[in-house]
Amino acid sequence: MMTTFYTFTKDSDPQGSPVVAVDHQDRVYFFVANTKLWHHSARLEIQLDTNDADWTATEVPVEDVPALIAAVKKMDGRGHSGRYLRDLKAQPVEDKLTNAELGLLTAAGDRPVAGGEVRELLRSLPVGARRDVALYTSDRKAVAQNLAYELNNRLKKSLADIPLRAGTSVVGSLVVVRVKKVAAPRQQKPTKAGSRGTGQAKKAASSKRQKSVQAGATTV
């Protein structure tokens, strides 16, 4: 299915900042600067389908999207917008997408797994789920491999407590960094001091008793 990007501008506020959105697999998402993620919006789906009189949707080429999302302002964390932002953060993982999952390249100097709500997205994944976190051109394959290495060796402090496995895959002329949520390793209960020695003593005593019984049986 095609992925098509749009800007939504309000006719009654032509100077206002546009909403940057995408129609991806028959669902519409919009970019939120606070989270660095794309969030599903049923309202924008309706506006795109019905061509709401007060909104104009304009298709934009994918090459223009990085500059458009860089210009998106963060929502105010107070009042009504603050409540709306909290609702967006509370969306299930299937209602959130990363830039890489929409085919947007990770720019030089960008930290794709830092900031925003990427940590929370990965933490909330069910075990076995996979998500794309970065996308590079083939000439930056070493950068992709290094990111996967850092994730696997828990060198990213913000994600060190989340059990993940990362790898790289070549898709055409691009290299994607994909992570998989894995089960947390089971922690072994600490052994009390002296418990090993006590166990060995019990084992030795049992062996001694067994030998005594065998000796007695032989002499009887």
Backbone as a chain_set.jsonl record, in Angstrom:
{"seq": "MMTTFYTFTKDSDPQGSPVVAVDHQDRVYFFVANTKLWHHSARLEIQLDTNDADWTATEVPVEDVPALIAAVKKMDGRGHSGRYLRDLKAQPVEDKLTNAELGLLTAAGDRPVAGGEVRELLRSLPVGARRDVALYTSDRKAVAQNLAYELNNRLKKSLADIPLRAGTSVVGSLVVVRVKKVAAPRQQKPTKAGSRGTGQAKKAASSKRQKSVQAGATTV", "coords": {"N": [[0.831, -1.195, 0.0], [0.381, 2.291, -0.616], [2.25, 5.088, 0.675], [1.444, 8.237, 1.531], [2.183, 11.616, 1.944], [0.945, 14.572, 3.595], [0.071, 18.028, 4.086], [-1.979, 19.632, 6.397], [-3.866, 22.437, 6.402], [-5.566, 25.091, 8.033], [-8.292, 26.785, 6.785], [-9.432, 29.023, 7.952], [-7.353, 29.985, 9.383], [-4.914, 30.762, 7.874], [-2.246, 31.457, 8.269], [-1.388, 29.912, 10.271], [0.491, 27.198, 11.753], [1.042, 24.363, 9.733], [-0.439, 21.069, 9.894], [1.409, 18.182, 9.782], [0.977, 15.291, 8.061], [0.316, 11.788, 7.306], [-0.855, 9.35, 5.055], [-0.99, 6.129, 5.565], [-1.071, 2.812, 4.831], [-3.878, 2.878, 4.739], [-4.507, 4.287, 7.025], [-4.41, 7.304, 8.908], [-1.857, 9.326, 10.133], [-0.252, 11.757, 12.258], [2.493, 14.03, 12.748], [4.123, 14.529, 15.847], [5.912, 16.785, 17.602], [6.739, 16.723, 20.256], [6.91, 14.028, 20.95], [8.343, 12.857, 18.926], [7.254, 11.06, 17.219], [4.815, 9.535, 14.983], [1.382, 9.842, 15.197], [-1.701, 8.116, 15.29], [-4.717, 9.382, 13.908], [-8.056, 9.547, 13.986], [-9.704, 11.642, 13.414], [-8.363, 13.165, 11.465], [-8.422, 11.319, 9.431], [-11.117, 11.329, 8.757], [-11.345, 13.977, 7.892], [-9.695, 13.919, 5.674], [-11.062, 12.165, 4.033], [-13.559, 13.382, 3.715], [-13.045, 15.952, 2.952], [-13.177, 18.372, 4.607], [-14.699, 21.536, 4.973], [-13.293, 23.617, 6.226], [-10.702, 22.909, 6.209], [-7.728, 22.276, 4.369], [-6.168, 19.812, 2.577], [-3.016, 19.115, 1.413], [-1.07, 17.379, -0.83], [2.291, 16.354, -0.377], [5.68, 15.964, -1.506], [7.845, 13.248, -0.53], [10.433, 14.077, -0.153], [10.246, 16.612, 0.889], [9.36, 16.312, 3.446], [11.144, 15.936, 5.773], [12.058, 18.605, 6.33], [9.632, 19.818, 6.856], [8.651, 18.484, 9.171], [10.629, 19.174, 10.91], [10.045, 21.769, 11.383], [7.771, 21.696, 12.879], [6.1, 22.734, 15.746], [6.415, 22.19, 19.285], [3.795, 20.918, 21.372], [2.036, 22.745, 23.869], [2.452, 21.848, 27.189], [0.493, 22.355, 29.024], [-2.873, 22.903, 30.29], [-5.629, 22.473, 27.981], [-4.251, 21.521, 25.666], [-2.228, 20.16, 26.908], [-3.572, 18.034, 28.12], [-4.474, 16.76, 25.836], [-2.035, 16.02, 24.723], [-1.151, 14.177, 26.617], [-3.048, 12.193, 26.189], [-2.304, 11.365, 23.64], [0.228, 10.304, 24.132], [-0.549, 8.136, 25.606], [-1.6, 6.402, 23.787], [-2.023, 3.132, 22.253], [0.702, 0.956, 21.197], [0.404, 0.243, 18.515], [-0.729, 2.429, 17.362], [1.207, 4.25, 16.934], [3.982, 5.401, 15.05], [7.36, 5.228, 13.839], [9.763, 7.46, 12.264], [11.348, 5.945, 10.538], [9.719, 3.774, 9.927], [8.019, 4.864, 8.157], [9.493, 5.268, 5.983], [11.25, 7.402, 6.074], [14.396, 8.861, 5.981], [17.1, 8.632, 8.317], [18.65, 11.406, 9.436], [21.985, 12.796, 9.197], [23.616, 13.208, 12.247], [21.283, 13.023, 13.65], [19.597, 11.513, 16.418], [18.107, 8.717, 16.582], [16.941, 7.043, 18.557], [16.792, 8.492, 20.813], [15.365, 10.826, 23.114], [12.043, 12.358, 23.022], [9.315, 10.05, 22.789], [10.27, 7.593, 22.146], [11.61, 5.72, 23.715], [9.542, 4.935, 25.485], [7.782, 3.805, 23.674], [9.223, 1.54, 22.785], [9.554, 0.238, 25.216], [6.949, -0.474, 25.797], [6.31, -2.412, 23.975], [5.049, -5.646, 23.107], [6.494, -8.84, 23.947], [8.462, -10.225, 21.419], [7.602, -8.552, 19.406], [8.474, -6.458, 16.638], [10.145, -3.482, 15.594], [10.995, -0.794, 13.39], [13.651, 1.426, 13.781], [15.493, 3.15, 12.687], [16.697, 4.441, 9.549], [18.844, 4.212, 6.858], [20.878, 5.346, 4.076], [22.647, 3.234, 1.753], [25.374, 3.85, 1.765], [25.827, 4.542, 4.329], [25.91, 2.331, 5.872], [27.655, 1.37, 7.829], [27.127, 3.085, 9.939], [24.555, 2.329, 10.621], [25.031, -0.321, 11.445], [26.635, 0.164, 13.645], [24.831, 1.427, 15.365], [23.069, -0.696, 15.873], [24.853, -2.396, 17.176], [25.407, -0.897, 19.505], [22.891, -0.896, 20.704], [22.505, -3.639, 21.184], [24.494, -4.126, 23.02], [23.771, -2.624, 25.109], [24.582, 0.052, 25.306], [23.3, 2.379, 24.982], [22.153, 4.421, 27.251], [19.554, 5.246, 27.946], [17.982, 3.187, 27.091], [18.924, 0.944, 28.252], [17.73, -0.657, 30.179], [15.748, -2.011, 28.892], [14.867, -5.012, 27.454], [16.166, -5.792, 24.463], [16.803, -6.847, 21.085], [18.824, -6.047, 18.403], [19.211, -5.522, 14.88], [20.461, -5.277, 11.486], [19.057, -4.737, 8.256], [19.115, -5.044, 4.74], [17.306, -3.231, 2.485], [16.526, -2.926, -0.618], [18.144, -0.117, -1.719], [18.595, 0.791, 0.763], [19.314, 0.728, 4.315], [18.006, -0.713, 7.125], [17.524, -0.344, 10.613], [16.422, -2.574, 12.873], [14.571, -3.448, 15.739], [13.889, -5.954, 18.185], [11.654, -6.881, 20.688], [12.532, -8.677, 23.485], [12.267, -11.378, 25.88], [12.736, -10.591, 29.292], [15.752, -11.39, 30.974], [15.871, -14.045, 33.341], [16.401, -13.494, 36.723], [18.818, -14.823, 38.894], [18.438, -16.119, 42.135], [20.17, -14.699, 44.855], [22.835, -16.491, 46.405], [23.027, -17.529, 49.692], [25.564, -16.781, 52.061], [27.689, -19.372, 52.934], [25.83, -21.316, 52.409], [26.448, -22.998, 50.34], [28.594, -24.431, 51.397], [27.323, -25.694, 53.515], [25.558, -27.329, 52.108], [27.374, -29.022, 50.835], [28.468, -30.243, 53.064], [26.286, -31.644, 54.053], [25.908, -33.384, 51.931], [28.262, -34.869, 52.055], [27.982, -36.031, 54.576], [25.77, -37.645, 54.142], [26.77, -39.412, 52.27], [28.68, -40.651, 53.813], [27.107, -41.96, 55.697], [25.818, -43.726, 54.008], [27.926, -45.362, 53.194], [28.587, -46.493, 55.64], [26.344, -48.015, 56.168], [26.517, -49.797, 54.034], [28.909, -51.058, 54.684], [28.24, -52.241, 57.091], [26.307, -54.0, 56.241], [27.839, -55.751, 54.849], [29.456, -56.994, 56.732], [27.707, -58.308, 58.367]], "CA": [[0.0, 0.0, 0.0], [1.167, 3.512, -0.757], [2.386, 6.027, 1.788], [1.332, 9.578, 0.965], [2.289, 12.668, 2.955], [0.105, 15.751, 3.4], [-0.033, 19.081, 5.094], [-3.352, 20.11, 6.626], [-3.909, 23.842, 6.827], [-6.913, 25.55, 8.359], [-8.632, 27.937, 5.941], [-9.727, 30.187, 8.785], [-6.094, 30.431, 9.984], [-3.931, 30.41, 6.841], [-0.887, 31.706, 8.736], [-1.074, 28.967, 11.329], [1.404, 26.113, 11.393], [0.313, 23.23, 9.159], [-0.308, 19.74, 10.482], [2.086, 17.292, 8.841], [0.309, 14.01, 8.231], [0.619, 10.763, 6.317], [-1.829, 8.277, 4.837], [-0.148, 4.936, 5.513], [-1.844, 1.586, 4.962], [-5.277, 3.267, 4.958], [-4.683, 4.974, 8.298], [-3.776, 8.624, 8.869], [-1.066, 9.67, 11.314], [0.35, 13.085, 12.163], [3.751, 14.112, 13.493], [4.091, 15.28, 17.103], [7.299, 17.134, 17.919], [7.048, 16.346, 21.65], [7.181, 12.597, 21.06], [9.154, 12.448, 17.776], [6.543, 9.938, 16.615], [3.592, 9.804, 14.223], [0.253, 9.33, 15.973], [-2.935, 7.895, 14.54], [-5.778, 10.371, 14.133], [-9.305, 9.241, 13.299], [-10.272, 12.915, 12.965], [-7.738, 13.521, 10.195], [-8.916, 10.38, 8.422], [-12.423, 11.834, 8.323], [-11.123, 15.211, 7.14], [-9.113, 13.576, 4.38], [-12.1, 11.503, 3.24], [-14.721, 14.234, 3.462], [-12.605, 17.277, 2.515], [-13.807, 19.342, 5.494], [-14.703, 22.863, 4.356], [-12.369, 24.545, 6.88], [-9.353, 22.372, 6.144], [-7.227, 21.937, 3.046], [-5.095, 18.824, 2.593], [-2.157, 19.259, 0.236], [-0.075, 16.316, -0.914], [3.664, 16.863, -0.444], [6.637, 14.892, -1.816], [8.55, 12.743, 0.639], [11.675, 14.843, 0.016], [9.967, 17.839, 1.649], [8.854, 15.986, 4.783], [12.069, 16.221, 6.875], [12.041, 20.025, 6.668], [8.316, 20.147, 7.408], [8.511, 18.018, 10.555], [11.595, 19.927, 11.721], [9.425, 23.059, 11.698], [6.597, 21.491, 13.734], [6.337, 23.213, 17.109], [5.947, 21.319, 20.358], [2.546, 21.3, 22.033], [2.132, 23.235, 25.242], [2.102, 20.783, 28.122], [-0.486, 22.816, 30.012], [-4.253, 23.102, 29.865], [-6.28, 21.536, 27.062], [-3.251, 20.872, 24.821], [-1.499, 19.226, 27.759], [-4.41, 16.827, 28.254], [-4.455, 16.096, 24.531], [-0.713, 15.416, 24.584], [-1.124, 12.975, 27.464], [-3.846, 11.173, 25.497], [-1.5, 10.856, 22.54], [1.278, 9.46, 24.702], [-1.168, 6.917, 26.134], [-2.087, 5.542, 22.696], [-1.338, 1.839, 22.153], [1.876, 0.988, 20.331], [0.028, 0.12, 17.106], [-1.172, 3.736, 16.892], [2.384, 5.117, 16.853], [4.967, 4.968, 14.073], [8.611, 5.98, 13.794], [10.1, 7.985, 10.94], [11.873, 4.86, 9.709], [8.611, 2.922, 9.478], [7.34, 5.57, 7.072], [10.437, 5.441, 4.884], [11.996, 8.646, 6.195], [15.794, 8.611, 6.301], [17.684, 9.209, 9.526], [19.615, 12.415, 8.993], [23.267, 12.843, 9.89], [23.521, 13.961, 13.502], [20.042, 12.702, 14.358], [19.676, 10.401, 17.358], [16.761, 8.149, 16.37], [16.359, 6.367, 19.728], [16.918, 9.385, 21.966], [14.379, 11.887, 23.216], [10.664, 12.056, 22.688], [8.665, 8.906, 23.416], [10.754, 6.356, 21.529], [11.875, 4.777, 24.804], [8.274, 4.41, 25.978], [7.25, 2.951, 22.619], [9.942, 0.267, 22.822], [9.285, -0.404, 26.493], [5.582, -0.973, 25.793], [6.121, -3.467, 22.979], [4.942, -7.017, 23.615], [7.639, -9.687, 23.629], [8.395, -10.76, 20.067], [7.264, -7.506, 18.438], [9.607, -5.804, 15.985], [9.891, -2.134, 15.091], [12.113, -0.132, 12.733], [13.972, 2.642, 14.53], [16.347, 4.044, 11.904], [16.781, 4.085, 8.133], [20.017, 4.873, 6.292], [21.279, 4.99, 2.726], [23.621, 2.143, 1.796], [26.711, 4.34, 2.057], [25.929, 4.748, 5.788], [25.667, 1.018, 6.468], [28.464, 1.247, 9.044], [26.42, 3.826, 10.993], [23.441, 1.453, 11.017], [25.586, -1.451, 12.19], [27.113, 0.664, 14.935], [23.654, 1.645, 16.211], [22.621, -2.022, 16.31], [25.841, -2.875, 18.159], [25.208, -0.159, 20.758], [21.646, -1.362, 21.309], [22.697, -5.003, 21.672], [25.409, -4.119, 24.16], [23.188, -1.733, 26.11], [25.403, 1.248, 25.427], [22.372, 3.503, 25.014], [21.723, 4.404, 28.645], [18.106, 5.423, 28.088], [17.313, 1.938, 26.723], [19.695, -0.162, 28.822], [16.893, -1.528, 31.006], [14.723, -2.625, 28.058], [15.469, -6.157, 26.754], [16.003, -5.66, 23.025], [17.815, -7.353, 20.175], [18.813, -5.198, 17.216], [19.918, -6.026, 13.709], [20.315, -4.457, 10.289], [18.577, -5.434, 7.063], [19.224, -4.261, 3.516], [16.048, -3.182, 1.732], [16.853, -2.158, -1.804], [19.353, 0.696, -1.532], [18.548, 1.332, 2.121], [19.64, -0.167, 5.425], [17.11, -0.432, 8.242], [17.859, -0.887, 11.933], [15.177, -3.11, 13.423], [14.737, -4.018, 17.078], [12.894, -6.927, 18.619], [11.504, -6.959, 22.142], [12.759, -10.049, 23.947], [11.914, -11.6, 27.279], [13.76, -10.177, 30.249], [16.449, -12.555, 31.545], [15.488, -14.379, 34.714], [17.456, -13.218, 37.682], [19.055, -15.891, 39.845], [18.388, -15.687, 43.523], [21.508, -14.69, 45.452], [23.134, -17.603, 47.303], [23.425, -17.073, 51.014], [26.91, -17.165, 52.46], [27.772, -20.598, 53.715], [24.832, -22.311, 52.019], [27.122, -23.998, 49.528], [29.363, -25.29, 52.294], [26.366, -26.509, 54.261], [25.074, -28.364, 51.21], [28.436, -29.992, 50.64], [28.619, -31.003, 54.308], [25.167, -32.582, 54.109], [26.143, -34.416, 50.938], [29.339, -35.712, 52.569], [27.442, -36.816, 55.686], [24.887, -38.663, 53.574], [27.634, -40.415, 51.646], [29.336, -41.405, 54.9], [26.11, -42.855, 56.272], [25.571, -44.787, 53.055], [29.07, -46.269, 53.248], [28.498, -47.216, 56.916], [25.297, -49.017, 55.992], [27.04, -50.825, 53.159], [29.917, -51.802, 55.463], [27.525, -53.072, 58.089], [25.632, -55.093, 55.534], [28.847, -56.711, 54.412], [30.008, -57.735, 57.883], [26.699, -59.065, 59.095]], "C": [[0.87, 1.251, 0.0], [1.181, 4.317, 0.531], [2.426, 7.426, 1.192], [1.329, 10.608, 2.077], [1.457, 13.886, 2.562], [0.455, 16.826, 4.421], [-1.506, 19.463, 5.178], [-3.261, 21.551, 7.124], [-5.366, 24.246, 7.03], [-7.216, 26.821, 7.567], [-8.885, 29.195, 6.76], [-8.48, 30.719, 9.486], [-4.952, 30.086, 9.033], [-2.486, 30.613, 7.275], [-0.463, 30.74, 9.844], [-0.16, 27.847, 10.831], [0.612, 24.933, 10.835], [0.524, 21.963, 9.972], [0.327, 18.85, 9.419], [1.571, 15.88, 9.088], [0.706, 13.044, 7.124], [-0.524, 9.759, 6.263], [-1.018, 7.019, 4.589], [-0.994, 3.708, 5.801], [-3.286, 1.879, 5.41], [-5.543, 3.818, 6.355], [-3.917, 6.289, 8.226], [-3.102, 8.903, 10.218], [-0.552, 11.098, 11.142], [1.545, 13.167, 13.106], [3.592, 15.014, 14.709], [5.535, 15.528, 17.534], [7.691, 16.697, 19.326], [7.493, 14.9, 21.759], [8.143, 12.086, 19.99], [8.561, 11.227, 17.088], [5.356, 10.445, 15.797], [2.438, 9.103, 14.918], [-1.0, 9.209, 15.112], [-3.979, 8.936, 14.917], [-7.004, 10.005, 13.3], [-9.924, 10.517, 12.729], [-9.68, 13.323, 11.613], [-8.152, 12.562, 9.084], [-10.248, 10.866, 7.86], [-12.247, 13.083, 7.464], [-10.553, 14.926, 5.755], [-10.163, 12.954, 3.463], [-13.228, 12.443, 2.828], [-14.361, 15.612, 2.947], [-13.347, 18.374, 3.277], [-13.62, 20.757, 4.943], [-13.669, 23.807, 4.96], [-10.924, 24.056, 6.836], [-8.985, 22.043, 4.701], [-6.05, 20.984, 3.191], [-4.321, 18.936, 1.291], [-1.11, 18.163, 0.247], [1.311, 16.925, -1.084], [4.599, 15.697, -0.76], [7.423, 14.504, -0.567], [9.829, 13.526, 0.899], [11.472, 16.094, 0.85], [9.631, 17.564, 3.11], [9.849, 16.277, 5.898], [12.074, 17.688, 7.303], [10.712, 20.421, 7.308], [8.191, 19.703, 8.864], [9.504, 18.726, 11.479], [11.004, 21.265, 12.158], [8.199, 22.923, 12.597], [6.941, 21.901, 15.167], [5.79, 22.224, 18.136], [4.643, 21.842, 20.935], [2.845, 21.82, 23.436], [1.661, 22.129, 26.178], [1.083, 21.17, 29.166], [-1.895, 22.871, 29.408], [-4.772, 22.034, 28.929], [-5.251, 20.799, 26.207], [-2.426, 19.877, 25.619], [-2.27, 17.927, 27.94], [-4.411, 16.039, 26.954], [-3.125, 15.375, 24.318], [-0.604, 14.148, 25.425], [-1.938, 11.84, 26.831], [-3.059, 10.551, 24.348], [-0.411, 9.912, 23.048], [0.723, 8.123, 25.193], [-1.712, 6.0, 25.039], [-1.351, 4.199, 22.709], [-0.232, 1.894, 21.105], [1.514, 0.912, 18.846], [-0.473, 1.441, 16.522], [-0.027, 4.738, 16.795], [3.377, 4.534, 15.86], [6.216, 5.828, 14.168], [8.817, 6.537, 12.387], [10.536, 6.862, 10.006], [10.765, 3.984, 9.151], [7.802, 3.569, 8.367], [8.283, 5.86, 5.917], [11.23, 6.717, 4.924], [13.416, 8.353, 6.684], [16.202, 9.288, 7.605], [18.805, 10.15, 9.099], [20.91, 12.318, 9.789], [23.128, 13.714, 11.132], [22.253, 13.697, 14.278], [20.27, 11.51, 15.277], [18.299, 9.734, 17.386], [16.143, 7.485, 17.588], [16.457, 7.227, 20.987], [15.828, 10.452, 21.926], [12.981, 11.45, 22.839], [10.126, 10.867, 23.472], [9.114, 7.581, 22.808], [11.024, 5.303, 22.593], [10.573, 4.128, 25.277], [7.634, 3.476, 24.95], [7.904, 1.567, 22.683], [9.68, -0.478, 24.127], [7.911, -1.068, 26.491], [5.338, -2.099, 24.792], [5.914, -4.819, 23.652], [6.169, -7.817, 23.187], [7.444, -10.308, 22.239], [8.088, -9.724, 19.001], [8.53, -6.851, 17.902], [9.205, -4.424, 15.499], [11.162, -1.592, 14.45], [12.382, 1.192, 13.449], [14.85, 3.615, 13.754], [16.459, 3.514, 10.483], [17.894, 4.91, 7.497], [20.195, 4.488, 4.823], [22.426, 3.99, 2.824], [25.034, 2.608, 2.113], [26.913, 4.626, 3.551], [25.635, 3.438, 6.533], [26.431, 0.847, 7.773], [27.801, 1.974, 10.218], [25.266, 2.98, 11.53], [23.948, 0.296, 11.869], [26.083, -1.021, 13.565], [25.944, 0.904, 15.891], [23.13, 0.313, 16.736], [23.558, -2.586, 17.366], [25.622, -2.202, 19.515], [23.935, -0.616, 21.467], [21.815, -2.757, 21.903], [23.582, -5.072, 22.905], [25.008, -3.114, 25.23], [24.051, -0.502, 26.385], [24.561, 2.52, 25.362], [21.721, 3.516, 26.399], [20.212, 4.485, 28.806], [17.342, 4.131, 27.79], [17.943, 0.717, 27.383], [18.839, -1.137, 29.619], [15.783, -2.211, 30.215], [15.36, -3.781, 27.288], [15.156, -6.127, 25.263], [17.112, -6.41, 22.298], [17.694, -6.552, 18.887], [19.606, -5.849, 16.091], [19.707, -5.084, 12.546], [19.861, -5.327, 9.126], [18.708, -4.495, 5.869], [17.909, -4.372, 2.749], [16.281, -2.289, 0.521], [18.176, -1.431, -1.625], [19.446, 1.284, -0.136], [18.906, 0.262, 3.146], [18.784, 0.237, 6.619], [17.646, -1.068, 9.515], [16.544, -1.281, 12.593], [15.454, -3.732, 14.79], [13.591, -4.973, 17.367], [12.856, -6.93, 20.136], [11.647, -8.423, 22.543], [12.376, -10.161, 25.415], [13.07, -11.173, 28.176], [14.432, -11.41, 30.835], [16.022, -12.789, 32.986], [16.67, -14.168, 35.641], [17.58, -14.372, 38.665], [19.033, -15.338, 41.264], [19.782, -15.745, 44.126], [21.674, -15.841, 46.44], [23.633, -17.064, 48.636], [24.815, -17.609, 51.35], [26.863, -18.43, 53.303], [26.808, -21.664, 53.277], [25.463, -23.401, 51.172], [27.894, -24.974, 50.393], [28.458, -26.215, 53.082], [25.856, -27.652, 53.414], [26.117, -29.443, 50.98], [28.62, -30.857, 51.869], [27.524, -32.051, 54.43], [25.385, -33.732, 53.142], [27.211, -35.399, 51.418], [28.832, -36.622, 53.683], [26.562, -37.944, 55.18], [25.699, -39.789, 52.958], [28.293, -41.298, 52.686], [28.377, -42.403, 55.51], [25.86, -44.037, 55.347], [26.689, -45.835, 53.082], [29.02, -47.108, 54.518], [27.475, -48.336, 56.81], [25.799, -50.18, 55.16], [28.079, -51.703, 53.884], [29.276, -52.72, 56.441], [26.87, -54.249, 57.438], [26.632, -56.165, 55.132], [29.33, -57.585, 55.558], [28.989, -58.585, 58.589], [26.685, -60.515, 58.65]], "O": [[1.969, 1.255, 0.556], [0.268, 4.242, 1.354], [3.338, 7.759, 0.436], [0.569, 10.494, 3.038], [1.283, 14.193, 1.383], [1.049, 16.558, 5.465], [-2.187, 19.6, 4.161], [-2.643, 21.827, 8.153], [-6.263, 23.811, 6.308], [-6.49, 27.81, 7.663], [-8.587, 30.303, 6.314], [-8.526, 31.777, 10.114], [-4.122, 29.229, 9.336], [-1.584, 30.001, 6.703], [0.683, 30.757, 10.291], [-0.062, 27.595, 9.631], [-0.4, 24.546, 11.42], [1.539, 21.807, 10.651], [-0.159, 18.774, 8.291], [1.711, 15.34, 10.186], [1.344, 13.424, 6.142], [-1.083, 9.372, 7.289], [-0.425, 6.859, 3.522], [-1.566, 3.577, 6.883], [-3.827, 1.238, 6.311], [-6.685, 3.816, 6.816], [-2.889, 6.374, 7.554], [-3.698, 8.737, 11.283], [-0.431, 11.59, 10.02], [1.604, 12.475, 14.122], [3.019, 16.101, 14.632], [6.284, 14.587, 17.797], [8.844, 16.339, 19.567], [8.36, 14.577, 22.572], [8.701, 10.998, 20.131], [9.276, 10.453, 16.452], [4.949, 11.603, 15.899], [2.509, 7.905, 15.196], [-1.311, 10.092, 14.312], [-4.111, 9.319, 16.079], [-6.999, 10.131, 12.075], [-10.586, 10.483, 11.692], [-10.403, 13.772, 10.724], [-8.224, 12.956, 7.92], [-10.481, 10.822, 6.652], [-12.91, 13.238, 6.438], [-10.885, 15.607, 4.785], [-10.153, 13.189, 2.255], [-13.784, 12.322, 1.737], [-15.241, 16.374, 2.547], [-14.05, 19.194, 2.686], [-12.531, 21.127, 4.505], [-13.205, 24.716, 4.273], [-10.026, 24.711, 7.365], [-9.821, 21.592, 3.918], [-5.057, 21.304, 3.844], [-4.894, 18.862, 0.204], [-0.352, 18.025, 1.208], [1.492, 17.885, -1.832], [4.349, 14.569, -0.335], [7.637, 15.319, 0.33], [10.267, 13.632, 2.044], [12.42, 16.592, 1.458], [9.618, 18.486, 3.925], [9.437, 16.832, 6.916], [12.091, 17.987, 8.497], [10.678, 21.265, 8.203], [7.687, 20.453, 9.7], [9.258, 18.864, 12.677], [11.41, 21.829, 13.174], [7.643, 23.931, 13.034], [7.948, 21.464, 15.724], [4.819, 21.513, 17.875], [4.41, 23.05, 20.984], [3.789, 21.38, 24.092], [0.595, 21.547, 25.976], [0.827, 20.407, 30.097], [-2.072, 22.884, 28.19], [-4.425, 20.858, 29.043], [-5.353, 19.585, 26.033], [-1.973, 18.867, 25.081], [-1.685, 16.844, 27.915], [-4.357, 14.809, 26.96], [-3.091, 14.259, 23.798], [-0.023, 13.157, 24.983], [-1.562, 10.671, 26.927], [-3.142, 9.345, 24.114], [-0.164, 8.857, 22.464], [1.424, 7.111, 25.198], [-2.233, 4.927, 25.341], [-0.194, 4.128, 23.125], [-0.228, 2.766, 20.237], [2.234, 1.453, 18.007], [-0.624, 1.556, 15.306], [-0.256, 5.931, 16.599], [3.592, 3.323, 15.825], [6.15, 7.004, 14.527], [8.136, 6.138, 11.443], [10.151, 6.825, 8.838], [10.863, 3.504, 8.021], [6.995, 2.909, 7.711], [7.94, 6.593, 4.99], [11.832, 7.097, 3.92], [13.601, 7.671, 7.692], [15.716, 10.366, 7.947], [19.782, 9.731, 8.478], [20.924, 11.82, 10.915], [22.59, 14.82, 11.072], [22.141, 14.095, 15.437], [21.042, 10.606, 14.956], [17.423, 10.154, 18.142], [14.919, 7.368, 17.654], [16.231, 6.742, 22.096], [15.424, 10.917, 20.86], [12.761, 10.324, 22.394], [10.431, 10.691, 24.651], [8.427, 6.568, 22.936], [10.707, 4.129, 22.403], [10.512, 2.911, 25.45], [7.017, 2.475, 25.314], [7.216, 0.547, 22.639], [9.594, -1.706, 24.13], [7.729, -2.113, 27.116], [4.251, -2.678, 24.774], [6.547, -5.103, 24.669], [6.804, -7.501, 22.181], [6.381, -10.848, 21.936], [8.288, -9.982, 17.814], [9.524, -6.708, 18.613], [8.079, -4.213, 15.051], [12.269, -1.886, 14.901], [11.465, 1.976, 13.692], [14.944, 4.786, 14.122], [16.336, 2.315, 10.236], [17.897, 6.138, 7.578], [19.724, 3.439, 4.384], [23.097, 3.905, 3.853], [25.82, 1.844, 2.673], [28.027, 4.916, 3.987], [25.172, 3.447, 7.674], [25.919, 0.249, 8.719], [27.902, 1.528, 11.361], [25.032, 2.922, 12.738], [23.356, -0.026, 12.899], [25.959, -1.768, 14.536], [26.047, 0.621, 17.085], [22.785, 0.202, 17.912], [23.109, -3.186, 18.343], [25.648, -2.864, 20.552], [23.907, -0.711, 22.694], [21.326, -3.03, 22.999], [23.435, -5.968, 23.736], [25.784, -2.793, 26.13], [24.222, -0.079, 27.528], [25.052, 3.61, 25.653], [20.836, 2.707, 26.679], [19.649, 3.86, 29.705], [16.187, 3.99, 28.19], [17.546, -0.415, 27.107], [19.179, -2.315, 29.727], [14.959, -2.917, 30.797], [16.307, -3.557, 26.535], [14.03, -6.401, 24.849], [18.212, -6.586, 22.822], [16.601, -6.395, 18.343], [20.539, -6.618, 16.323], [18.864, -4.189, 12.612], [20.23, -6.497, 9.023], [18.442, -3.298, 5.977], [17.462, -5.468, 2.41], [16.24, -1.063, 0.618], [19.211, -2.06, -1.404], [20.266, 2.163, 0.125], [18.813, -0.937, 2.883], [18.828, 1.382, 7.069], [18.157, -2.188, 9.497], [15.675, -0.445, 12.838], [16.44, -4.447, 14.974], [12.48, -4.817, 16.861], [13.896, -6.976, 20.793], [10.965, -9.295, 22.005], [12.187, -9.156, 26.1], [14.238, -11.376, 27.844], [13.751, -12.382, 31.162], [15.837, -11.844, 33.753], [17.787, -14.61, 35.371], [16.582, -14.848, 39.205], [19.536, -14.251, 41.545], [20.502, -16.725, 43.935], [20.767, -16.133, 47.219], [24.549, -16.244, 48.688], [25.185, -18.723, 50.978], [26.094, -18.534, 54.259], [26.925, -22.81, 53.709], [25.084, -24.57, 51.255], [27.863, -26.184, 50.166], [28.784, -27.383, 53.293], [25.725, -28.783, 53.881], [25.795, -30.63, 50.933], [28.893, -32.052, 51.759], [27.77, -33.183, 54.845], [25.102, -34.889, 53.452], [27.088, -36.607, 51.216], [29.177, -37.802, 53.751], [26.593, -39.056, 55.707], [25.366, -40.965, 53.102], [28.454, -42.504, 52.499], [28.748, -43.538, 55.809], [25.709, -45.176, 55.788], [26.432, -47.037, 53.004], [29.365, -48.29, 54.498], [27.694, -49.449, 57.288], [25.578, -51.35, 55.475], [28.114, -52.922, 53.712], [29.71, -53.859, 56.613], [26.859, -55.354, 57.979], [26.299, -57.349, 55.083], [29.584, -58.776, 55.376], [29.352, -59.494, 59.336], [25.893, -61.309, 59.158]]}, "num_chains": 1, "name": "protein.A"}
